[in-house]
Amino acid sequence: MAATDFLQRNREQHLEELMDWLRIPSVSAKSEHKADTGRAADWLADRMREAGLQTVEVIPTAGHPVVLGEWRGAPEGAPTLLIYGHYDVQPPEPLDEWTTAPFEPEVRDGNLYARGSVDDKGQVYLHVKAVQAMLADGGRLPVNVVFCVEGEEEIGSPNLAAFLKANVQRLACDAVVISDTTMFAPGLPSITTGLRGLAYMEIRVQGPSTDLHSGAYGGAVVNPANVLARIISQLHDERGRVNIPGFYDRVRELTAEQRQAIAALPFEEEGLRKEVGAPKLGGEAGFGPLERIWARPTLDVNGMLSGYTGEGAKTVLPARAMAKVSMRLVPDQDFHEVERLFIDHVQSLAPEGVTVEVLALHGGQPWHAEGGGPVFDAAARALEQAWGRKPVFIREGGSIPIVQAFQETLGAPVLMIGFGLPGENAHAPNEWMSVENFQKGAEAVALMYEELR
Ligand code: BES
Ligand code: MN
Ligand code: MN
């Protein structure tokens, strides 16, 4: 096919371009990178224009801009696909754990190392290249395409829901296509049918007005660090279940068929254990690791801060203690409701002698879809052609806060075809994307368009 030939011929060039984009540190969480996120958006808009998209705009929001690119040259009545992704990246810290600098991309052993390589610039860019390949030499796409690439996914997409609502007409589509997830195993193409939701909280415990000598006052003053530890220790029971009243009320249990489908996947617990490097895996009793990650809600401390943590010993009774706590949610939990349950429960655990403040930082709804439909089926066939294996249907434990909103606001089904791989170090030092997956992903997307002809 002409498009796959184009992608193979220009392989090196496309990789070089992606590396240019990766050099722009578009860290959405940090205001010092405000100009960089803008530059990353402009860079993408320029490449979209070169790819042959007809209308490309960088649209400001209250936060970082949205890049919108449209090609609407398909025959009358043809469907429209909306391609969503994000050009913002996570902060690269801790820097000293990177083998090469996070914003100086390098290929080693067939993997492209850089912050944002797989999450999500590489996966967005392969879509741009697939469209370019289809349009090259006077070619056409069988469907209209609209790219919607945001710069705030990694901070919870605070402005995108409003953007969708304000642009429902323009973004109207028959399906949303997203590449921002991972394949189940190398060489095994995967379609993701579920993501967890998220409720991200902060607990602040304040005791005395200042740090105190732990000998001179300890025992007579309530210690905020002790209190926080005690609160956190009560948030799970002995079976690893979340101990917040009402937390499981809306949880949809896995059906027998769903459990069988998960059990049929080629998965070794020991492989996962090795991947994470922990002495043993653990979690909610009665479920296997994939069930726990994909279909069970969880509560995890993400960070804690209190008292003296420097070298040696310092006898001090800290004035305050803080913890960041996130909960991953599954259908049909609602993150607003879970935030409320968490706040009320933590407040009920607060003893006298301290003040406890609980804040909701951000959240997103869980998503699950049965799949099926013309775009879904075309993608399955295209993935099979590209990898020579039928795709597996998986869920993932991560969250993309806007996915459920796409489905609700635009009324379109969401297709998730991810090209990451296990161990890709997203959000961690030494993030990488397989160069082969970047290439094959672009070819698979072009084949999907061909299948829709
Ligand atoms: N691409 C990820 C989502 C993801 C992670 C999908 C793992 C599949 C597996 C996305 O960029 C992400 O990191 N989402 C955040 C949510 C956000 C509000 C910070 C997450 O899941 O923590
Ligand atoms: Mn992502
Ligand atoms: Mn991410």
CSV table of C-alpha atoms and ligand atoms in Angstrom, one decimal, residues 86 90 119 153-157 180-182 195 198 328 362 396-401 424 427, ligand 1:
chain,number,residue,atom,x,y,z
A,86,HIS,CA,-1.9,15.1,24.7
A,90,GLN,CA,5.1,14.7,33.4
A,119,ASP,CA,3.2,9.3,27.0
A,153,GLU,CA,-3.9,15.8,30.4
A,154,GLU,CA,-1.2,15.2,33.0
A,155,ILE,CA,-2.8,17.7,35.3
A,156,GLY,CA,-6.3,16.3,35.0
A,157,SER,CA,-7.6,18.1,31.9
A,180,ASP,CA,-2.3,6.7,25.1
A,181,THR,CA,-2.1,3.2,26.5
A,182,THR,CA,0.1,0.1,26.3
A,195,LEU,CA,-9.7,2.7,32.3
A,198,LEU,CA,-9.4,8.9,39.8
A,328,ARG,CA,-8.5,4.6,41.4
A,362,HIS,CA,-8.5,16.5,40.8
A,396,GLU,CA,-5.8,-0.7,32.1
A,397,GLY,CA,-5.4,0.6,35.6
A,398,GLY,CA,-4.5,4.2,34.6
A,399,SER,CA,-6.8,7.1,33.9
A,400,ILE,CA,-7.5,9.5,31.1
A,401,PRO,CA,-9.9,11.9,32.8
A,424,GLU,CA,8.1,1.8,29.4
A,427,HIS,CA,6.0,9.1,34.6
B,1,BES,N1,-1.4,7.8,29.4
B,1,BES,C1,-1.8,7.9,30.8
B,1,BES,C2,-2.9,7.0,31.2
B,1,BES,C3,-2.6,5.5,31.3
B,1,BES,C4,-1.7,5.1,32.3
B,1,BES,C5,-3.2,4.6,30.5
B,1,BES,C6,-1.3,3.8,32.4
B,1,BES,C7,-2.9,3.3,30.7
B,1,BES,C8,-2.0,2.9,31.6
B,1,BES,C9,-2.1,9.3,31.1
B,1,BES,O1,-1.2,10.2,30.5
B,1,BES,C10,-1.9,9.5,32.6
B,1,BES,O2,-0.8,9.4,33.1
B,1,BES,N2,-3.0,9.7,33.4
B,1,BES,C11,-2.9,10.0,34.8
B,1,BES,C12,-4.1,10.8,35.2
B,1,BES,C13,-3.9,12.3,35.4
B,1,BES,C14,-5.1,12.9,36.0
B,1,BES,C15,-2.6,12.7,36.0
B,1,BES,C16,-2.9,8.8,35.6
B,1,BES,O3,-3.5,7.7,35.2
B,1,BES,O4,-2.3,8.9,36.7
